[in-house]
CSV table of C-alpha atoms and ligand atoms in Angstrom, one decimal:
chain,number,residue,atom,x,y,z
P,264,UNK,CA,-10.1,33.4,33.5
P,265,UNK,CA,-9.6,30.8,31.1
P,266,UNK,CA,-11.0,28.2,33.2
P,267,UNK,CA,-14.5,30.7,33.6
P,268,UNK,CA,-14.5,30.8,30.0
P,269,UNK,CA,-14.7,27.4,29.2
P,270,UNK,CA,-17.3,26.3,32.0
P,271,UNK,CA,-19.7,29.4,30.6
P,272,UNK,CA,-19.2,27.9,27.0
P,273,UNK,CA,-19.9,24.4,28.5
P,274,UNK,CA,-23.1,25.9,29.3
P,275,UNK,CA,-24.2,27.3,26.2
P,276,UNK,CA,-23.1,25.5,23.6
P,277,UNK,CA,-24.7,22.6,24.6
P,278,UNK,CA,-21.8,20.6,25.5
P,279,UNK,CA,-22.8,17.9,27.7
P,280,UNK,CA,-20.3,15.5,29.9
P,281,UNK,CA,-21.9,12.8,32.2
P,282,UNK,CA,-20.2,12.2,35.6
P,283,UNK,CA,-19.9,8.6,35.3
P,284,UNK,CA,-17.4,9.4,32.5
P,285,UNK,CA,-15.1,11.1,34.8
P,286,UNK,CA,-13.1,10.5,37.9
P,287,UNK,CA,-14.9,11.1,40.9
P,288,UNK,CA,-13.3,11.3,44.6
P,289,UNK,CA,-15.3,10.0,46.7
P,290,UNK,CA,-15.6,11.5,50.4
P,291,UNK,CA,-15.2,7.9,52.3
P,292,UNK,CA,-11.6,7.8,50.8
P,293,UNK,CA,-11.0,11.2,52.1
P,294,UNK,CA,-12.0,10.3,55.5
P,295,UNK,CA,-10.7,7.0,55.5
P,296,UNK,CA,-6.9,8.6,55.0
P,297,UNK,CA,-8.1,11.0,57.7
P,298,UNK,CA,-8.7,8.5,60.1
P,299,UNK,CA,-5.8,6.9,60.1
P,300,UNK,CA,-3.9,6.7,63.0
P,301,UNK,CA,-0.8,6.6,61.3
P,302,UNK,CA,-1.4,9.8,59.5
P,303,UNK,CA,0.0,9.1,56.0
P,304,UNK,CA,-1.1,9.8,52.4
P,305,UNK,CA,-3.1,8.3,50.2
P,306,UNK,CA,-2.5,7.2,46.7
P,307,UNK,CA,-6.0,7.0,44.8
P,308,UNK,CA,-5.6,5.7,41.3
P,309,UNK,CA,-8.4,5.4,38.3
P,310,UNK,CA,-7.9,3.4,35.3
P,311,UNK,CA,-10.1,3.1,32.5
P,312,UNK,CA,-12.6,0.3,31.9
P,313,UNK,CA,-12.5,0.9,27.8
P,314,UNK,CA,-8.6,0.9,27.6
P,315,UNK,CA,-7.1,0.4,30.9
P,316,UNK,CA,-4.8,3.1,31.1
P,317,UNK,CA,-5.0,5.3,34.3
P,318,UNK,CA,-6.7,8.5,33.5
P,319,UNK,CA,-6.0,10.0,37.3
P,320,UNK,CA,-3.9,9.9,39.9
P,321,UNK,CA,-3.6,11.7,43.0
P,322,UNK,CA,-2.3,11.3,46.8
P,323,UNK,CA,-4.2,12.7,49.5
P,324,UNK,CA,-2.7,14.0,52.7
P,325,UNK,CA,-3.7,15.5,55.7
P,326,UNK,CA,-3.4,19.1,55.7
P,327,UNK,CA,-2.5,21.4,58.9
P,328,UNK,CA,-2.0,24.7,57.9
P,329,UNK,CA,-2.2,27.0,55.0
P,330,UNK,CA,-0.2,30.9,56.2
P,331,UNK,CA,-1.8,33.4,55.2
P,332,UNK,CA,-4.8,32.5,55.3
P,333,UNK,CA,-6.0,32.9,58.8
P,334,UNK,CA,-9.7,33.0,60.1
P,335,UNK,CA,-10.4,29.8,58.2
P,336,UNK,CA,-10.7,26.4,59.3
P,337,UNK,CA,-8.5,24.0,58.2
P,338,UNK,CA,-9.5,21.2,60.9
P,339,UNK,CA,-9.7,18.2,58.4
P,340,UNK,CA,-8.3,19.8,55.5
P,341,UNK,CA,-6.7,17.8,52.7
P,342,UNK,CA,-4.3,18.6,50.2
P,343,UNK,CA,-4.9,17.0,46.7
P,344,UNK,CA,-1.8,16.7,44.7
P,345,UNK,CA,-1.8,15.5,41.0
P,346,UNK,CA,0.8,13.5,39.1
P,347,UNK,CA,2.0,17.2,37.6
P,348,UNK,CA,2.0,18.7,41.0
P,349,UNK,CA,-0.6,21.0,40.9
P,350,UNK,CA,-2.4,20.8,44.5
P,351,UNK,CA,-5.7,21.8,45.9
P,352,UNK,CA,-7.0,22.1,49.7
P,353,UNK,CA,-10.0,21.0,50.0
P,354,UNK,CA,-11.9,21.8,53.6
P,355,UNK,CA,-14.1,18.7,55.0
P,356,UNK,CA,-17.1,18.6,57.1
P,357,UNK,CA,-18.7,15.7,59.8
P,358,UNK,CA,-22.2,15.8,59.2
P,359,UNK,CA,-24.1,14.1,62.1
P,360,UNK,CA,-26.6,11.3,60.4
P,361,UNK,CA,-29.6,11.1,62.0
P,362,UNK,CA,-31.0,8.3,64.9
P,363,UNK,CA,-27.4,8.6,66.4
P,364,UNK,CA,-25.7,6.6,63.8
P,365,UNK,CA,-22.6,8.3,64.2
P,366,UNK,CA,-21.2,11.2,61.4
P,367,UNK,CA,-20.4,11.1,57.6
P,368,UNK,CA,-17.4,13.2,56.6
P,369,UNK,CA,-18.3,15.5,53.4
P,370,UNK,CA,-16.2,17.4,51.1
P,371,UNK,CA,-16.3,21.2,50.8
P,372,UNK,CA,-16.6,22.4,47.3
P,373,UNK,CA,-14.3,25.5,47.3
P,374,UNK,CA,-17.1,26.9,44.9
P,375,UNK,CA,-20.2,26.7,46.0
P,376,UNK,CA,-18.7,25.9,49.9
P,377,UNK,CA,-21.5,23.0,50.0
P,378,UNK,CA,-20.4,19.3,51.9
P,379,UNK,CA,-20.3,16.7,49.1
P,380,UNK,CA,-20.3,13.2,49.4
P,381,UNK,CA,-17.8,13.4,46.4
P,382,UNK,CA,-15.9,15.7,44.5
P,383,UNK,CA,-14.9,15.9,40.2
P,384,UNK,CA,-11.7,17.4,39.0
P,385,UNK,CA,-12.8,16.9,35.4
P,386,UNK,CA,-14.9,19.4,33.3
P,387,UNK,CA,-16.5,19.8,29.9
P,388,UNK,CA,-13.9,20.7,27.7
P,389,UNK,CA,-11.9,20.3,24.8
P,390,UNK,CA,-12.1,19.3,21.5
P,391,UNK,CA,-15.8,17.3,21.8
P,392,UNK,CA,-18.8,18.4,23.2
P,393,UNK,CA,-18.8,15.4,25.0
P,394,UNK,CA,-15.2,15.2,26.0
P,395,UNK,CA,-13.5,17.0,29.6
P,396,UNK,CA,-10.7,18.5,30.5
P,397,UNK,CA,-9.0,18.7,34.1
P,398,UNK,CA,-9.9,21.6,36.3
P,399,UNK,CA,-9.4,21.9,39.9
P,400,UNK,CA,-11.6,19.7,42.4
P,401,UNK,CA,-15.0,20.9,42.7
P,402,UNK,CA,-18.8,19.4,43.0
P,403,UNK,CA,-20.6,17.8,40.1
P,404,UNK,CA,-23.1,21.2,39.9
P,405,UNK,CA,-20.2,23.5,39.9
P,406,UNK,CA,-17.7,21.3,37.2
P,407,UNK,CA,-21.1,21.6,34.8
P,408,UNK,CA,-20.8,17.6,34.8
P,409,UNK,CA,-24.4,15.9,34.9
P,410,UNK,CA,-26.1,12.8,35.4
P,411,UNK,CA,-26.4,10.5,32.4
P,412,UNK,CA,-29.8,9.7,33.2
P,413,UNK,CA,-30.6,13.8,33.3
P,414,UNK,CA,-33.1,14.4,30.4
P,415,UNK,CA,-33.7,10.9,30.1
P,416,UNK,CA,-36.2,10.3,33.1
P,417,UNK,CA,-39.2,11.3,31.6
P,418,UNK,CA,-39.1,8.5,28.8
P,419,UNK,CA,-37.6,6.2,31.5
P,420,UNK,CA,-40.8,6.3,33.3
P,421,UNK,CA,-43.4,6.0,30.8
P,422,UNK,CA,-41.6,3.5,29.3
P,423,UNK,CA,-40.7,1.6,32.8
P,424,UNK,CA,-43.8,-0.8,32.6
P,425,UNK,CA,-42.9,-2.3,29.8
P,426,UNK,CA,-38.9,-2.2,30.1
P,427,UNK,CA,-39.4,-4.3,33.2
P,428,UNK,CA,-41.4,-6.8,31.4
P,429,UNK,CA,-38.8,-6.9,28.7
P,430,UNK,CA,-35.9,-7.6,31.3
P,431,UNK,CA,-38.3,-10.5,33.2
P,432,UNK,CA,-38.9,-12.0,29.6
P,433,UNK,CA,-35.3,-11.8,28.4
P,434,UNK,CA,-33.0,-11.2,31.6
P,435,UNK,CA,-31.5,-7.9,30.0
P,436,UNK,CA,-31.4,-4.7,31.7
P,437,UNK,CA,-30.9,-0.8,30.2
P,438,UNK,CA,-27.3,-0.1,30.7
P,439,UNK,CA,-27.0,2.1,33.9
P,440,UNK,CA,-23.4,3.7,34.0
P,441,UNK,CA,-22.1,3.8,37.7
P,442,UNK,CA,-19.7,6.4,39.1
P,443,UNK,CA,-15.7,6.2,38.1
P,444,UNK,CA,-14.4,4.9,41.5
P,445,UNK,CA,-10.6,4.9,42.4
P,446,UNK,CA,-8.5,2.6,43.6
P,447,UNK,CA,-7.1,3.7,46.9
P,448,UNK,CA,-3.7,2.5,48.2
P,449,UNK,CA,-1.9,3.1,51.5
P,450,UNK,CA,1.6,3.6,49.7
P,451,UNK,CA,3.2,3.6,45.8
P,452,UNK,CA,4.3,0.3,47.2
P,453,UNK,CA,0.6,-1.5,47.4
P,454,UNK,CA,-0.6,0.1,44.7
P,455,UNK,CA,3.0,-1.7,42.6
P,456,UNK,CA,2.0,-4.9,44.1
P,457,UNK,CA,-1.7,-4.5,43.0
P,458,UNK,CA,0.2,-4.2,39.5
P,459,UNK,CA,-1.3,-1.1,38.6
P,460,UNK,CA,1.8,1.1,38.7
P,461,UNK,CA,5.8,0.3,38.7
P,462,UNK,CA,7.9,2.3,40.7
P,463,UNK,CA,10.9,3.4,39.1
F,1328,ZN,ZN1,-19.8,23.3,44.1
C-alpha cells in the first residue's frame, strides 16, 4: 500500500528520476546464470561512478518451484535475493529474433507481465524529487523511472545541426548518460579477487 502511494505521488508531484541513475539488471546476466551448465548463482554487484561505494547487490539463482502457486510457469524462473534478504521471482521469456538468429531471453515484469530486456528495482522516492528509493524488481514504465533524454528530444533536434558542428569544431560531445550496469561474478570469491567486496 505504501509502495502504491509513493509511485502515484511520483506521478504527480512531478518527481522525476532518470534510469541511468539507477541500477538496472540487465536480461543477458539473467540468462547468462541460466545457461550455465553448472547451475549456480550469480552475484551481480553495482558501484557508483561519483563515490564508489556499491549501491546494489544481489545474487541470482535459478528457480524451480514456488508451492502454492500452481498453474504458472516457472520454466526459467529466477529468484532475486538482496543483501537484506528480501527476494523476488521473476518469470523469463525466449523471444525468437527474427532471420533465424537464434532467441533473446527477456524478463517478465511481474507488473505489467511484459518481456524486458532489463529490469529496475529502484523507484522515485524519498526525500528529493530527484532521488529513489528500492522497490521490488519491475520494468522502467512500471518503477515511474524515465529516460534522461525524455522531454529533451524536441530541443535535441532542432538544435542537432548545429551541435554537430560544434562537436567537429571543438571534439566535445553533449553528455549522454548510459545505463548503470553491474558487475556480474560467478562466486563471492571472484567478485573478492576483483577487489570489490572482502569476504569476512
Ligand atoms: Zn512493468
Amino acid at each position: 500500500m505504501v509502495e502504491q502511494r509513493e509511485r502515484r505521488s511520483g506521478r504527480f508531484f512531478g518527481r522525476r528520476v532518470n534510469c541511468e541513475h539507477v541500477p538496472l539488471l540487465p536480461s543477458w546476466a539473467v540468462a547468462k546464470m541460466l545457461d550455465d551448465p553448472r547451475k549456480i548463482p550469480y552475484l551481480l554487484i553495482w558501484k557508483s561512478e561519483h563515490d564508489g561505494e556499491i549501491k546494489e547487490a544481489v545474487r541470482i539463482a535459478p528457480h524451480y518451484e514456488t508451492p502454492g502457486l500452481g498453474g504458472l510457469d516457472w520454466t526459467g524462473a529466477v529468484e532475486i535475493k538482496r543483501h537484506d534478504g528480501t527476494r523476488n521471482f521473476i518469470r523469463t521469456l525466449l523471444r525468437p529474433l527474427p532471420r533465424n538468429r537464434g532467441s533473446v531471453r527477456l524478463l517478465i515484469c511481474p507488473y505489467c507481465n511484459t518481456g524486458r530486456r532489463a529490469l529496475y528495482g529502484w523507484q522515485p522516492g524519498g526525500q528529493y524529487t530527484s532521488s529513489s528509493v528500492t522497490c521490488p524488481w519491475q520494468c522502467r514504465s512500471c518503477a515511474g523511472l524515465r529516460y534522461a533524454s525524455e522531454g529533451e528530444a524536441l530541443v535535441f533536434r532542432s538544435r542537432w545541426a548545429f551541435a554537430r558542428l560544434i562537436e567537429g569544431q571543438f571534439g566535445c560531445r553533449s553528455p549522454r548518460p548510459e545505463s548503470w550496469l553491474p558487475c556480474v561474478f560467478t562466486s563471492p570469491e571472484e567478485a573478492a579477487s576483483s577487489g570489490l567486496i572482502t569476504l569476512r
